[in-house]
Short mmCIF file of C-alpha atoms in Angstrom, two decimals:
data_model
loop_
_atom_site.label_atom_id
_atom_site.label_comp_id
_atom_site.label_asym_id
_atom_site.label_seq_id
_atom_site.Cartn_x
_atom_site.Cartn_y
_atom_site.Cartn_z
CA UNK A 1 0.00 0.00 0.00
CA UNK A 2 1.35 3.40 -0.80
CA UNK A 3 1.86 5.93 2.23
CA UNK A 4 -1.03 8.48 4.06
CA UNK A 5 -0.25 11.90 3.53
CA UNK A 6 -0.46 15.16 5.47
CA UNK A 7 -0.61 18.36 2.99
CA UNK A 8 2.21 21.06 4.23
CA UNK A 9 0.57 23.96 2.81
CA UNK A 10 -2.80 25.33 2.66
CA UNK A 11 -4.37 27.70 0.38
CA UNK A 12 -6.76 30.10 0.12
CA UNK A 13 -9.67 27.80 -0.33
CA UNK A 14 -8.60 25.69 2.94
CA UNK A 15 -8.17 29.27 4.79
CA UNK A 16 -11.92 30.20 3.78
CA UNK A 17 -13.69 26.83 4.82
CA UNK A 18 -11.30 26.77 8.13
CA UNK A 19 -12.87 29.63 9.32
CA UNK A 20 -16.55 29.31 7.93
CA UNK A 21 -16.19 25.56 9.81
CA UNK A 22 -14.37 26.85 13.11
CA UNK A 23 -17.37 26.43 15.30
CA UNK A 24 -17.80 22.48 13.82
CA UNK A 25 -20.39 21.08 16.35
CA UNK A 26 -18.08 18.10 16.95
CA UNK A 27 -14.62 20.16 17.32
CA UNK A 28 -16.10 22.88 18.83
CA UNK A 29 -17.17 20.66 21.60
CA UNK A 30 -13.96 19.31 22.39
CA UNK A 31 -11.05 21.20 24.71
CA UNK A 32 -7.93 21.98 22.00
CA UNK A 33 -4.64 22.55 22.78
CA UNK A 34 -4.35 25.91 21.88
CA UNK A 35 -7.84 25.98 24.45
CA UNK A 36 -5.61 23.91 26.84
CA UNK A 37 -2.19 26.73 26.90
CA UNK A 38 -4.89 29.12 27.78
CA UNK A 39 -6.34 27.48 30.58
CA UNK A 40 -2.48 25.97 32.29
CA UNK A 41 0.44 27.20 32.36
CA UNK A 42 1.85 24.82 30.90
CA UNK A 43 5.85 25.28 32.01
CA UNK A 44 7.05 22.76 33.04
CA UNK A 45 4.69 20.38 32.81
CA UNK A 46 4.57 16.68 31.40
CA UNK A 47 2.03 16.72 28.58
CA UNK A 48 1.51 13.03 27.18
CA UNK A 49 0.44 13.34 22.73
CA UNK A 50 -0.55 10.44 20.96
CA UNK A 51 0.90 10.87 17.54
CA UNK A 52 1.39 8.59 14.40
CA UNK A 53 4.56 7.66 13.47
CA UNK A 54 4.11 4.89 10.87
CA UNK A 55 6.54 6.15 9.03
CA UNK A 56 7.69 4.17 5.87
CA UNK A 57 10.84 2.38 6.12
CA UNK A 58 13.13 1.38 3.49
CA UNK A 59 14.31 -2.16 2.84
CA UNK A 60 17.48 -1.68 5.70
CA UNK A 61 14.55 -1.36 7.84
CA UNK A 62 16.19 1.49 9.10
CA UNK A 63 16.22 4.56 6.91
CA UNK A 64 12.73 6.26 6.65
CA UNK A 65 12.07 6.69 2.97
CA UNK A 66 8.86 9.27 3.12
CA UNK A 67 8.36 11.70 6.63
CA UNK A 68 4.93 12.94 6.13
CA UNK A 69 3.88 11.82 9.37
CA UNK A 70 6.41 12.36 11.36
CA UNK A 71 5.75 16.14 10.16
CA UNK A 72 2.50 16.13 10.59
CA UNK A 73 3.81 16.07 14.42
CA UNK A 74 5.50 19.07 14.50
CA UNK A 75 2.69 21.83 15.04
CA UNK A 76 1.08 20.49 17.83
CA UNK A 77 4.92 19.71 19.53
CA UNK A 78 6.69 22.81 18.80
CA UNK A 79 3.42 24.61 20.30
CA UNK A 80 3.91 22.75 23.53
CA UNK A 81 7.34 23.07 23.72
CA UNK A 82 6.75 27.10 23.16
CA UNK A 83 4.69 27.07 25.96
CA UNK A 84 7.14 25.24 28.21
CA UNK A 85 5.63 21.59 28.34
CA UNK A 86 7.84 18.44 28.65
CA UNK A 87 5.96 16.65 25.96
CA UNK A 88 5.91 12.83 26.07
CA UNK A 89 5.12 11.24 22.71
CA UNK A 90 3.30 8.08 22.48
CA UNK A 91 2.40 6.18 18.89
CA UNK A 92 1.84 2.81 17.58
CA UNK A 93 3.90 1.39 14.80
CA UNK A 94 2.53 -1.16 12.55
CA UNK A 95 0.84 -4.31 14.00
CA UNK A 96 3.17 -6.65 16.08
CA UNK A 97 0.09 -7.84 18.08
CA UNK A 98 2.18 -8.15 21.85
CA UNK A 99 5.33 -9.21 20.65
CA UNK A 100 8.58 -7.02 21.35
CA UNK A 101 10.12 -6.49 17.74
CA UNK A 102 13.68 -4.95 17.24
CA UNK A 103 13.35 -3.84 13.53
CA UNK A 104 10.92 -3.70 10.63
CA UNK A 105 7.82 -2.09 9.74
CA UNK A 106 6.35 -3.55 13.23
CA UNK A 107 9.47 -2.97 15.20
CA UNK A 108 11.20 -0.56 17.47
CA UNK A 109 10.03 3.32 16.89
CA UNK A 110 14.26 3.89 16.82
CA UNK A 111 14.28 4.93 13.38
CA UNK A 112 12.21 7.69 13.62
CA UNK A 113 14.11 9.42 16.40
CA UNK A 114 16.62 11.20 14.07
CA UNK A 115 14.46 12.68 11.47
CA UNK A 116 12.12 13.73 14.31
CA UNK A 117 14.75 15.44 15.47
CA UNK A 118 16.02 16.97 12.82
CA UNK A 119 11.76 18.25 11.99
CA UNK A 120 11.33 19.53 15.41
CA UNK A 121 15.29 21.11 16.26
CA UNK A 122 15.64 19.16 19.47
CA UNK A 123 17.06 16.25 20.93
CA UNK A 124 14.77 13.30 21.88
CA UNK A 125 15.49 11.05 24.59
CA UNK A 126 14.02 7.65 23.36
CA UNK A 127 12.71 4.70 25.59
CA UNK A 128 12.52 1.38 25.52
CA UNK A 129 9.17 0.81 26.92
CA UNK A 130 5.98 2.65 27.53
CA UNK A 131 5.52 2.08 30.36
CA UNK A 132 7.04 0.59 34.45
CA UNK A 133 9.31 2.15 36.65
CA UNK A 134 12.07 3.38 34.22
CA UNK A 135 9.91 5.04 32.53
CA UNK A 136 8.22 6.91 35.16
CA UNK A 137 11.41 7.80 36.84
CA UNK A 138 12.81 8.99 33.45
CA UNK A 139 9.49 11.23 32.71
CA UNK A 140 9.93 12.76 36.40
CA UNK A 141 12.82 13.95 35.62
CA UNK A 142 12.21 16.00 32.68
CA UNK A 143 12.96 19.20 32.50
CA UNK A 144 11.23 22.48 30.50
CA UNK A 145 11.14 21.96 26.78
CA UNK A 146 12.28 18.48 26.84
CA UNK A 147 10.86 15.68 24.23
CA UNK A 148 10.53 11.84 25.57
CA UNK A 149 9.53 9.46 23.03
CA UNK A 150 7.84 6.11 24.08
CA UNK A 151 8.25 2.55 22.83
CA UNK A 152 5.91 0.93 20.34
CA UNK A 153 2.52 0.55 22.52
CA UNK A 154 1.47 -2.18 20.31
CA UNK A 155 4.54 -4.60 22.09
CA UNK A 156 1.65 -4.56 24.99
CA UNK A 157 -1.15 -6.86 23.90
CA UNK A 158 -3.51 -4.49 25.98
CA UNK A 159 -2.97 -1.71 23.93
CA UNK A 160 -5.76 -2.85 21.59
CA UNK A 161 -8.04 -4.41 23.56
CA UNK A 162 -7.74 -1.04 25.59
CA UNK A 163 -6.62 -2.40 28.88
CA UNK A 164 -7.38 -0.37 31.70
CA UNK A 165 -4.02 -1.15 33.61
CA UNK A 166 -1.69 0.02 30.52
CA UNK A 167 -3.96 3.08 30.48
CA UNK A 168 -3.47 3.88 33.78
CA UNK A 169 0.57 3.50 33.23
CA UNK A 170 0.25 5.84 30.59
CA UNK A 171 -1.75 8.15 32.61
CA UNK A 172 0.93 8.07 35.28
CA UNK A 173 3.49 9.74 32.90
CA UNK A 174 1.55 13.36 32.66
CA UNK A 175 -1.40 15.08 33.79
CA UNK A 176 -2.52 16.48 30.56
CA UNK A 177 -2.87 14.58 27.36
CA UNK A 178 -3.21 15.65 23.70
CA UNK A 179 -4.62 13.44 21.15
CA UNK A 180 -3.55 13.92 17.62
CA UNK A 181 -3.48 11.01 16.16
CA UNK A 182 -6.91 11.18 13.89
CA UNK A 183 -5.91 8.20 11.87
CA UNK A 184 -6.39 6.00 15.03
CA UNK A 185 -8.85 8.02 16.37
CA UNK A 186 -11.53 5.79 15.31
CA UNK A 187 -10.26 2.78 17.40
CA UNK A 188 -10.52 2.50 21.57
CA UNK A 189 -7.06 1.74 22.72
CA UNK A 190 -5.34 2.50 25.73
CA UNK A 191 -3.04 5.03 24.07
CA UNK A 192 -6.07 7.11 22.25
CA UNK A 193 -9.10 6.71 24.65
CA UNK A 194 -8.58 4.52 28.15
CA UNK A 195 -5.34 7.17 28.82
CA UNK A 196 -7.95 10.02 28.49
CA UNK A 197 -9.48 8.48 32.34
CA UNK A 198 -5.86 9.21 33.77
CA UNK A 199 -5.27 12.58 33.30
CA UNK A 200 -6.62 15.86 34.46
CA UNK A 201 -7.48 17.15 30.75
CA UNK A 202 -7.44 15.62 27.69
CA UNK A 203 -7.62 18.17 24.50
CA UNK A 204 -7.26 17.84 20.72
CA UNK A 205 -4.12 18.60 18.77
CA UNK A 206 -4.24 20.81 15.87
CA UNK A 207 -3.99 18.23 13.40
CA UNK A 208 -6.88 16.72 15.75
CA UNK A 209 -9.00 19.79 15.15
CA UNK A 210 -7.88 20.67 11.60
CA UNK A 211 -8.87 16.83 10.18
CA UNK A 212 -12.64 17.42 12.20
CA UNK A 213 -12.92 20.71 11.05
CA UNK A 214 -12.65 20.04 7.02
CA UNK A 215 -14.43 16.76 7.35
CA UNK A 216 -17.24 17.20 9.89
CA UNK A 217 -17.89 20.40 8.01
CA UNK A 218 -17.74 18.92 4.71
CA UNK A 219 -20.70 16.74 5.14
CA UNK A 220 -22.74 19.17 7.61
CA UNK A 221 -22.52 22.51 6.32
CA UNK A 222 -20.84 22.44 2.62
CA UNK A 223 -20.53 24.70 0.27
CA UNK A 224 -22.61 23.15 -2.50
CA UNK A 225 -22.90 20.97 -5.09
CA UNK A 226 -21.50 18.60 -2.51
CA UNK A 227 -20.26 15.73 -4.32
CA UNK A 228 -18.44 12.35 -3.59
CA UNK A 229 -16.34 10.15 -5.18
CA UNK A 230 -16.29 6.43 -4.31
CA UNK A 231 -14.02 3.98 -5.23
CA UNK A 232 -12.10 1.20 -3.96
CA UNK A 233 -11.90 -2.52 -4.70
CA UNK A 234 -14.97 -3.66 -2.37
CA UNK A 235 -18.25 -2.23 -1.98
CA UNK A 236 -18.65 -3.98 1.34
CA UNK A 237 -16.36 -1.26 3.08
CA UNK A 238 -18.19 1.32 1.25
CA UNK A 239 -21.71 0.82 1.31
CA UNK A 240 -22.14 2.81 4.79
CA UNK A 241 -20.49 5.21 3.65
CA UNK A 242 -22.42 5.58 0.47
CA UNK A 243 -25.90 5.21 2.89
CA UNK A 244 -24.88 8.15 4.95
CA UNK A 245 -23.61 10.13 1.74
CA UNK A 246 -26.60 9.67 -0.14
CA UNK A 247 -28.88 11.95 3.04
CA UNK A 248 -26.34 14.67 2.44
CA UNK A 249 -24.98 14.52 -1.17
CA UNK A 250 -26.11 16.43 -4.44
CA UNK A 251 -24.43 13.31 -6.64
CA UNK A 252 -22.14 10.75 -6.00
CA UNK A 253 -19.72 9.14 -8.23
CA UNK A 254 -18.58 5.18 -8.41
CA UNK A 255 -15.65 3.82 -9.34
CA UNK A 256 -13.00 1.19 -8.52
CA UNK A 257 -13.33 -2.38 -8.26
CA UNK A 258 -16.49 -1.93 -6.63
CA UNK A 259 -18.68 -0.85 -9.66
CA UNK A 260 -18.89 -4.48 -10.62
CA UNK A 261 -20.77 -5.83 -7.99
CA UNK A 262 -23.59 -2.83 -9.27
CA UNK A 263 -23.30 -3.77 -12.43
CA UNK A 264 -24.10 -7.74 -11.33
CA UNK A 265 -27.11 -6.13 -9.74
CA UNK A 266 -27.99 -4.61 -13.11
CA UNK A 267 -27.88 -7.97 -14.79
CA UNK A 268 -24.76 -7.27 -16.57
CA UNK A 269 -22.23 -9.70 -17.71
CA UNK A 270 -19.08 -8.55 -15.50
CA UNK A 271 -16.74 -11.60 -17.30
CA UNK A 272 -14.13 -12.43 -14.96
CA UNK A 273 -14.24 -8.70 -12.78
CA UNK A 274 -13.92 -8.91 -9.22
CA UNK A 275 -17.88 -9.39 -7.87
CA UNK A 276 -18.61 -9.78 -3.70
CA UNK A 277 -21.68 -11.75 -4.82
CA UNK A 278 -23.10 -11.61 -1.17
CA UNK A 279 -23.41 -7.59 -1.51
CA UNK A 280 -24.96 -7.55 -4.89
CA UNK A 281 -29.25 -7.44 -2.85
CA UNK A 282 -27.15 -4.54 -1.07
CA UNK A 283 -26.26 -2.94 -4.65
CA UNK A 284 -29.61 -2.69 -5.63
CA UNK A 285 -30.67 -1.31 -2.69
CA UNK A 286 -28.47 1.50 -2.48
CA UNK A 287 -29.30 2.39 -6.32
CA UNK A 288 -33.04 1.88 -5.49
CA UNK A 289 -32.52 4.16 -2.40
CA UNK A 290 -30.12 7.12 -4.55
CA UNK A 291 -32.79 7.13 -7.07
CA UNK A 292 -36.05 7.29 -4.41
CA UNK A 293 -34.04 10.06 -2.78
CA UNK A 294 -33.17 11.98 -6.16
CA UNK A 295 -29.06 11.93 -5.67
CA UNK A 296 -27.88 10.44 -8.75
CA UNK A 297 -25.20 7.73 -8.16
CA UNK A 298 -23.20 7.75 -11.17
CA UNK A 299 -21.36 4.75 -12.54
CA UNK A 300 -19.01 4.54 -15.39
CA UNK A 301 -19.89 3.87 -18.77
CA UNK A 302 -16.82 2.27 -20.36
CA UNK A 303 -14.27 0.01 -18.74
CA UNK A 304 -10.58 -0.86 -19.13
CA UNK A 305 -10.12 -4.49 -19.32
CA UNK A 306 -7.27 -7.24 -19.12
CA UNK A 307 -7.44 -10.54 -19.89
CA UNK A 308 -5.04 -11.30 -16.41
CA UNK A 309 -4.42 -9.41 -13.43
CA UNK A 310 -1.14 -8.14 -14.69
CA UNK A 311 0.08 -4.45 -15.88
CA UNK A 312 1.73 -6.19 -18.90
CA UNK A 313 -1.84 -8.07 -19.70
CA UNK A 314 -3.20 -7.84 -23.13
CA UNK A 315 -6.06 -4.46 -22.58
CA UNK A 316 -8.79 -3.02 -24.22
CA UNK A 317 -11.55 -0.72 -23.85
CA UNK A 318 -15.19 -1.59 -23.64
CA UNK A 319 -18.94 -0.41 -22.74
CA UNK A 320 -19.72 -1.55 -19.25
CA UNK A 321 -22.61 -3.82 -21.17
CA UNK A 322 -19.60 -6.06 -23.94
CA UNK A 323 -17.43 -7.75 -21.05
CA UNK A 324 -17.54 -11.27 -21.54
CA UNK A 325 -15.09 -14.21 -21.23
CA UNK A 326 -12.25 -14.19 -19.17
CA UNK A 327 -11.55 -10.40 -19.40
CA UNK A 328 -11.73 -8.51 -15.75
CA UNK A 329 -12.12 -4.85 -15.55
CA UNK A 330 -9.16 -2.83 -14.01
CA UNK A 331 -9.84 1.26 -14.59
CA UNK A 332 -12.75 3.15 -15.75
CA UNK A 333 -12.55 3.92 -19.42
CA UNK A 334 -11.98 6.91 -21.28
CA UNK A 335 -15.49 8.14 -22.10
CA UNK A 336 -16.31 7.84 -18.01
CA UNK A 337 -13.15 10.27 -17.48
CA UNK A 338 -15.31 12.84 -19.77
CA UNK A 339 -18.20 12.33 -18.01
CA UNK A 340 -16.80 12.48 -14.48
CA UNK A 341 -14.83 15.74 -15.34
CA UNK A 342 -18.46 17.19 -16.66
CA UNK A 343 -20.08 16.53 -13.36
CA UNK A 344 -16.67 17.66 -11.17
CA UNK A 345 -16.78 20.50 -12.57
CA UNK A 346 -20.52 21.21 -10.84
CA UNK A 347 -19.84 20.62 -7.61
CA UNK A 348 -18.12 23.08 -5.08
CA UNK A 349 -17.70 20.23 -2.18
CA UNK A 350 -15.84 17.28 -3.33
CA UNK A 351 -14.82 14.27 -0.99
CA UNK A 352 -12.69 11.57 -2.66
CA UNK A 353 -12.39 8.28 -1.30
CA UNK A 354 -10.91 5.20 -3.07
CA UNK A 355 -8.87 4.66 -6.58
CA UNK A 356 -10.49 4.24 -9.71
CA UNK A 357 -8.80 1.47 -10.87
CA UNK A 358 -5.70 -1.01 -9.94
CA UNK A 359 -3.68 2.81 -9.90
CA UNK A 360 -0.33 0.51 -8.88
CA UNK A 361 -0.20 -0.88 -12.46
CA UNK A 362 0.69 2.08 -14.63
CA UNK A 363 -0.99 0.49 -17.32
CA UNK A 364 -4.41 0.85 -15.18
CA UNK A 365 -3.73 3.98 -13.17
CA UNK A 366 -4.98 6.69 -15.64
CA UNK A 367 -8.56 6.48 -14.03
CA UNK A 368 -7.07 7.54 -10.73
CA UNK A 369 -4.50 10.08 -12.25
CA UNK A 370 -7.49 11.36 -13.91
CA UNK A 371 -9.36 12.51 -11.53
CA UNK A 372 -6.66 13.65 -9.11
CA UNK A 373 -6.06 16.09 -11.77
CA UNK A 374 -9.92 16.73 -11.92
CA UNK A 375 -9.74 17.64 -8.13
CA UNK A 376 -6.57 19.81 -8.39
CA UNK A 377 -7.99 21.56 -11.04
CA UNK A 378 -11.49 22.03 -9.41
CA UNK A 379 -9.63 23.32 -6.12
CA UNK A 380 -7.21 26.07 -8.21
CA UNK A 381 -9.44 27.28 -11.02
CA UNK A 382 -12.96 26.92 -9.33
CA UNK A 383 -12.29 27.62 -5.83
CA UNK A 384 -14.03 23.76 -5.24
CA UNK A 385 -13.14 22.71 -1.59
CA UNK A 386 -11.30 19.49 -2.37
CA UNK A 387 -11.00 16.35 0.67
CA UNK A 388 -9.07 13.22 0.15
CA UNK A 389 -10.08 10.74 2.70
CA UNK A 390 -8.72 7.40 1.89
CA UNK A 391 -5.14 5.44 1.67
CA UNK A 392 -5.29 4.66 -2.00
CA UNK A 393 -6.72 7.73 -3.18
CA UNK A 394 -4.46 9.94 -0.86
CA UNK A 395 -1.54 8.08 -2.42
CA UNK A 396 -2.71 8.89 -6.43
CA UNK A 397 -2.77 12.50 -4.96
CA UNK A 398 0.47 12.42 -3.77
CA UNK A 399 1.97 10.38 -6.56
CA UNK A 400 0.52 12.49 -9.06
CA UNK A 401 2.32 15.41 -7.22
CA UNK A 402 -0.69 17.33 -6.88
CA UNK A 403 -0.56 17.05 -2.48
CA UNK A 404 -0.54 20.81 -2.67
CA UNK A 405 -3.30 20.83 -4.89
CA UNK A 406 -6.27 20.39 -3.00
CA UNK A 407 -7.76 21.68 -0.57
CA UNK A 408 -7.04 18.72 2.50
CA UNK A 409 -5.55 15.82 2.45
CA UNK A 410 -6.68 13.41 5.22
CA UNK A 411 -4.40 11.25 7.44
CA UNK A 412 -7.04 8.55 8.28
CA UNK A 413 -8.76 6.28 6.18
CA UNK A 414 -10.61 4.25 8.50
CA UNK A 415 -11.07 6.92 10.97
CA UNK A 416 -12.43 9.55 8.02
CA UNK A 417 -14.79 6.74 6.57
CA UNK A 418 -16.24 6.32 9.81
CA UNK A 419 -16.72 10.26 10.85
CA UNK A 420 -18.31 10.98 7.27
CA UNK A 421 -20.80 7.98 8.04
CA UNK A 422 -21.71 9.88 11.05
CA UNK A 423 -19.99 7.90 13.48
CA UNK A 424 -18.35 8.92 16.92
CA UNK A 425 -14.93 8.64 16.98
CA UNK A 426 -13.97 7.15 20.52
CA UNK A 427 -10.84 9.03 20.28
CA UNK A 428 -13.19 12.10 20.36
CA UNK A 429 -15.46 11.31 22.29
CA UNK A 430 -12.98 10.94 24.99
CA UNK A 431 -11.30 14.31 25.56
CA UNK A 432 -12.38 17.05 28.09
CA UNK A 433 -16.05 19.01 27.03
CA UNK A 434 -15.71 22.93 27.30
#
């Protein structure tokens, strides 16, 4: 999978819809940081942030080949470190499920420490656990404007299952905790929502607040045409999202692996396209329910197709209604690229989530590349308010070079899936009313 994304700049379309979104009923509710310096003097004290530092790694498993992320840490940290705060930081990194792992993409948080300190223009004192006696001792002792970083929280088994004793631990390192991680914000761990019980305040982080800000406001108060883009290999993930969009949408667009499983519904012949032939009743419903409701839900017209999932495969381009045989759809086709840019170019709200096609095979990828373009366009020429929201689709973005492009580029996929279905993040939900 290609890497999440945090856009560095922001231009004048993000400054508008930052500050006609400020008072987002969700963020609003919430204590910030910036709400937090003005309610503690913060000097001196230990101030625990959840970050996300799933870096990539290249294949020494120690040099880290992209450090988005670790950026995206910076605002919140150098604010707290302005104001005087020891600041603890606390992330996951990739999935070792318990186990203690020295290197690798689940491993040891060690090669992080030097770029981070490099990014931020201090020194780090790294740990080798979250948590015990060491660590407490070592996190008493901290002195103004220092930065502790913490072990891997996954090596505890609890961390997931949001054990109350490694929360506590956690808690024991600070009295004030900042959450701004929204890529894991969707998930109760100890780390993200059980530390929030510990601690005399719990606030969000500006990336925190920024991420709720564009996308709660995006889907409650747009500035419309509010349009969204679907796509993705499986409608199974999608279809809640696609429910929720259709009460709040002027038109949604389909793409991606997924439109098969529609067109099965329509009594097409799909040939050998990827089908989830237990969510083809739940196709039809959703078109049934988009067209009851008015909101049309677009699908391609024309297809890409391969006779093997391969980017050297034999290709050719086809109306969705002549695939037959053995040949599998892998990007939308060129005629759907014209119509999607026609309706784009309509809307003034545009949430993207999921590729068009298989965008890691060149050969398929022009969907995707399309309609990046479509959205970078939309966002500098029409003053559109642009939102990427998924893994795949964040990663066309950003291998398209168009990151600066748009108007926000989100850092969870899971997590922004969930909050544009309407769901409470836990993470959220968790830290301190005002």
């Amino acid at each position: 999978m290609f890497r999440l994304a945090v856009q560095k700049s922001v231009n004048g379309a993000f400054t508008a819809f930052y500050r006609a979104f400020h008072a987002t009923a969700v963020a609003d509710a919430k204590l910030t940081v910036q709400q937090l310096a003005e309610k503690v003097d913060l000097k001196g004290q230990n101030v625990l942030v959840r970050v996300d530092l799933n870096a990539p790694l290249a294949k020494d498993n120690v040099t880290v080949t992209d450090d988005t992320r670790l950026r995206a840490v910076v605002p919140t940290t150098k604010f707290l470190l302005d104001k005087g705060a020891n600041v603890i930081l606390a992330s996951h990194y990739g999935r070792p499920k318990g186990e203690v792992i020295e290197t690798g993409k689940n491993g040891r948080l060690n090669p992080v420490v030097k770029p981070l300190e490099s990014l931020l223009g201090t020194s780090i004192l790294k740990m080798n656990d979250c948590k015990g006696p060491e660590v407490e001792e070592a996190a008493s002792k901290l002195t103004t404007g220092q930065v502790m970083l913490l072990e891997n929280t996954r090596f505890y088994a609890g961390e997931t299952k949001n054990d109350p004793e490694l929360s506590a631990a956690l808690g024991k390192l600070a009295d004030y905790f900042v959450m701004d991680a929204f890529g894991t914000a969707h998930r109760a761990h100890s780390s993200t929502e059980g530390v929030t019980k510990h601690v005399k305040l719990a606030a969000a982080g500006f990336l925190m607040e920024k991420e709720l800000q564009y996308l709660q406001g995006a889907v409650d108060d747009p500035k419309r045409p509010l349009m969204a883009i679907v796509g993705g290999a499986k409608v199974s993930t999608k279809i809640p999202v696609i429910e929720s969009l259709l009460e709040k949408c002027d038109s949604i667009l389909v793409g991606g692996g997924m439109i098969f499983t529609f067109y099965k519904a329509l009594g097409y012949n799909i040939g050998a396209s990827l089908v989830e032939e237990d969510m083809v009743d739940l196709a039809t419903q959703l078109m049934k329910k988009a067209e009851a409701k008015g909101v049309p839900l677009i699908l391609p017209t024309d297809v890409v197709l391969a006779d093997a999932f391969d980017n050297d495969a034999n290709s050719a381009i086809a109306s969705v209604k002549e695939i037959s045989g053995d040949w599998r759809g892998l990007d939308i086709g060129p005629d759907t690229i014209k119509l999607f840019q026609t309706e784009i170019e309509k809307a003034k709200t545009i949430i993207w989530n999921g590729p068009m096609g298989v965008f890691e095979m060149p050969n398929f990828a022009a969907g995707t590349n399309a309609v990046a373009q479509m959205l970078a366009t939309a966002t500098q020429e029409h003053g559109a308010i642009t939102i990427i929201g998924g893994g795949d689709s964040v990663a066309a973005v950003n291998q398209a070079g168009l990151g600066d492009k748009v108007s926000h580029i989100s850092t969870g996929g899971g997590a922004s899936l969930e909050l544009l279905e309407g769901k409470v993040l836990p993470g959220v939900a968790a830290l301190t009313e005002v």
